[in-house]
Amino acid sequence: MKSAVLFFLTAIACILPFLLPGNFYLGIATQILVYGLFAVSVNILAGYGGMVSLGHAGFLGVAAYTYAVTSGTYGFSPWTAVGAALVIGTATAAVFGLIALRTSGLSFLMITLALGQIVWGVAFRYTDLTNGDNGISLGRGTVISSDPLTLYYVCLAVLACVMILLAAFIRSPLGAAVKGVRDQPRRMSTLGYNTWTIRYIAYIVSGFVATVSGILYVQIFQFISPHALSLTVSSEAVLMVIAGGIGTLFGPLFGAGVVVLLKNVASAYTDRWPTLLGCIFLFIIIAMPEGLLPGTRRILAGLASALRKGAPRTASLQQNPRAR
Amino acid sequence: MLNRRQVLAGAAALAGTQFAMPAFAQNAPIRIGMLSVKSGALATGGRQMEDGFQLFLKERGNTIAGRPVEFIVADTGGQPALAKTRAQELVQRSNVHMIVGPVAAFEALAINDYLAEAQVPFICSSAAAEDLTQRKLNPWFVRTSSTSAQPCHPLGEYAAKELGYKKVITIADDFAFGQEQTAGFQRVFEANGGSIANKLWAPLNAADYGSYISQISGVDAVFAAFSGANGLRFLRQYNEYGLKGQIPVISAMTTVDEGVLHTMGDEALGIISAGWYSAGLDTPHNNSFVEQLRKVTGVDPGFYSVGAYSAGLALEAALKTVGGKAEDKQGLITALKKAEVVNDPRGPWKFDRYGNPVENIYIRKVERKGDRLVNTVIKTYDQVSQFWTYPPERFLAEPVYSRSNPTKI
C-alpha cells in the first residue's frame, strides 16, 4: 500500500512538467522540490535527532554564496563550484556542530540561531566578497542550466537520491541509534553508545543535505543575497517540518509544498496571504497536531476501518504518541 | 507562441486561460505589471508607489496612446526570491508587456537578469542601486528615480562651497543605499576641500541612535542618510540630545522625504537636503500633481509616488512614439530610452545612454508652511547626471560606491 502510493507520487512527479500549463508553474514545482529538500535537512536534526535548529539557512547560504563566488566572481566551471560548495558547506556544518552540540534543548535552539545570524552578518557586512545586501547575480553561463525543464529534473533527481539515501540511513543501525539518542539519551549512554558522536554525525548529515539544497537554490534563483540566510527562512523551514509531519521521511516535502504554494499562488489572489498562512498552520495544529502527512494517514486509516464495519477502530485511529 | 508544453497542456485541457492571446488588435489592453510590496517593513513605500501610478492612470482615464490599460500589481513581500517568482508570474502568466517597480534595490537586482533574458522592458521606478545603470547594464532597463548618489554629489559641493563646512561626520543606514549615498557625498565634498571626520553606520533596524549621536562633536555639520522611518527616529533623538541648533544636519533625499516628513515635527525644521524632487516646487505640473495626490492620500507625494508617476509619463511618451504597440518590445524600449519627459512634476528630464535620468537636483530646506512641513527649494542644480561632472568612462572604471570606497578619511 505504502509503496504503491510512493510509486504513484514518483510517477506524478516525473510527468508533472507535462501536466502543468506553463513555465511559471514549473518554476513553482521546482521551488517546492528545493525548499522540500531544505526542510528535509531540518527534519533530519529536528525529527530524528530531536534537536530543533533555527540556523539552517546559514548552511543554505554558505553553499549558495560559495557557489556564487566560485562560479560567478572567479569564473570557475559550475561543477567545480558545486564541489567547492559541497566541501565548504559540509565543513561549516562540521565546525558549527562542534559548537552547537555542547548544548541541547532550548540552548541548542539559541546557539544555532546565533550561528545562523553570524553567517547572515558576514554575508551582509563582508561586501568585498558577498556584495552586501545587493547580493550576487549569476548569469546564464555560471549555472548548471537555466532551462526550467532541465532544472526541474535535476532537482527531482537530487531529491530522489537524497531521499533514498536518507531512508537507508534511517533504517541502518546508525539511524536507529540517532533515534535512540533522541528518545533515551541516558539509556543509550549507559548501553555504551557515544551519544555525542551520534548527534554530531546527525548534525553533519543534516548540514550536508542543507548544503545540497543551497546549491540547488542558487541554480533556480540565480541570485543570492543575505535575505536567503535570514531567520525567517530558517524558521519557515521548521514550520514546513512541523506542518508536514516531524520525524517522517516525506512529511517535510508536503509541508514545503503547502508553504511554497501559499506564498506564491495564494498571494496572487489575496493580499492577506500571510494571514491565510497563519490560519492554515492553526488548522494543522488543531486538526492534525502530528502534521499533515501522519494526520492524513490517520484519518484515511480511520475512514478505511469505518468502512470495514465491525473492524475494531483501535491503534490506527489514535494519534501518533510521538506527535509534538 | 506555443511551445510543446503548452500544446500538451492544451491537449490535457487543463488551463486555456494561460495562453498568450495574440493581441494585435488596437483595443486589446496594454498590460502593465507592477512589483510592489504590500506586507512587511517596505509596505509603506509600496503603497506610495502604487498611489503614484494609479493617479497617473486615473488622469489618463485608464487609456494610454488610445489603448486601455490593464494594471496588475504583485506583492513581493520585500523578499528577493519572491520578487523573482512574482516577476516570472507577471511575465509568463499575466503576459504583461512591461514591469514597473520594485521598491528595494535588492529586489531589482534579483529580477534584473531574468527580465533581460525574457526581454521585458523594465521601468524601475524607485530602486536606486548604482550598478543597475552603471556596471550591470541590462539593455531592457530604464530608471525613473535616480542613482543613490546622484543627489548627494551636488550636496557635497553645496556643503563645501555655499555652506562653507570644512569638517563633517556622516551617519547612515548600514546597507547599500545608505553607503552609496554617503560615498557620493564624501567624494564631492572632499574634492571641494572638505574633510570627513568619521563615518558612522547604524543597522537598519537600530532601536536607538544614542550611541551614535554621542560620537558627534567638533564638526561643522552632520550628513544623515536614512530611509523609511529611520530618519524620523534619528532626528527626534538628535533633538532630544540637544544637538539641534548646535551642529546642523544636512541630509540625503530620503531622510526628510515627503513620505515621512508629515510625521515629523520641529526637529526637522531647517534641515538642508538634496533631492530630485520636492513637493514644494512651484510649477503648474507639480502643483496639480500635489493637489491630486493629496486628495487620494491626504499627504504630500514623495520619492516613491513621484518615481512611479514619472514611470507612467515616460511610458506614455514611449507608447505614443510606437503608436501604442506595446507588443513591439524592442521598439518600446528604444523609444523609452529616447523619451524626454517635459511634463513631470519634478521638472524636465531625459534618460542618459545608460537608462538613468539626467534631471534637476534641488537643494531643499525644511520649512513650516501653514500646518505642514515642506521642502522649500533654495537652489537648483540643472540637469545633473548620475556621473556628476566626472567623465562616465573614468567613473565606471572605478569600483562601485561602498562602505569603504571612497576610503575613510
Coordinates of C-alpha atoms in Angstrom, one line a residue, chain A residues 9 15 25 30 33 45 68 82 88 97 104 122 127 177 187 189 242 296 303 312-313 317-318:
Chain A
L9 CA 3.6 10.1 -6.4
I15 CA 5.4 13.6 -15.7
Y25 CA 4.1 26.7 -12.6
T30 CA 10.9 23.2 -8.7
L33 CA 11.5 20.4 -4.5
L45 CA 18.1 17.0 13.0
A68 CA 28.1 32.1 -6.5
V82 CA 29.3 22.6 -6.9
I88 CA 32.8 24.3 2.3
G97 CA 28.4 21.1 15.1
S104 CA 20.9 20.7 24.0
V122 CA 29.1 38.0 7.4
T127 CA 30.8 43.4 1.0
A177 CA 21.0 4.9 17.3
R187 CA 19.9 4.8 28.4
S189 CA 24.8 6.3 27.0
I242 CA 6.1 20.8 11.7
T296 CA -3.9 12.4 6.7
L303 CA -12.1 6.0 7.3
P312 CA -12.1 -2.6 15.7
R313 CA -11.1 1.1 15.5
L317 CA -7.2 6.0 15.0
Q318 CA -5.0 7.0 17.8

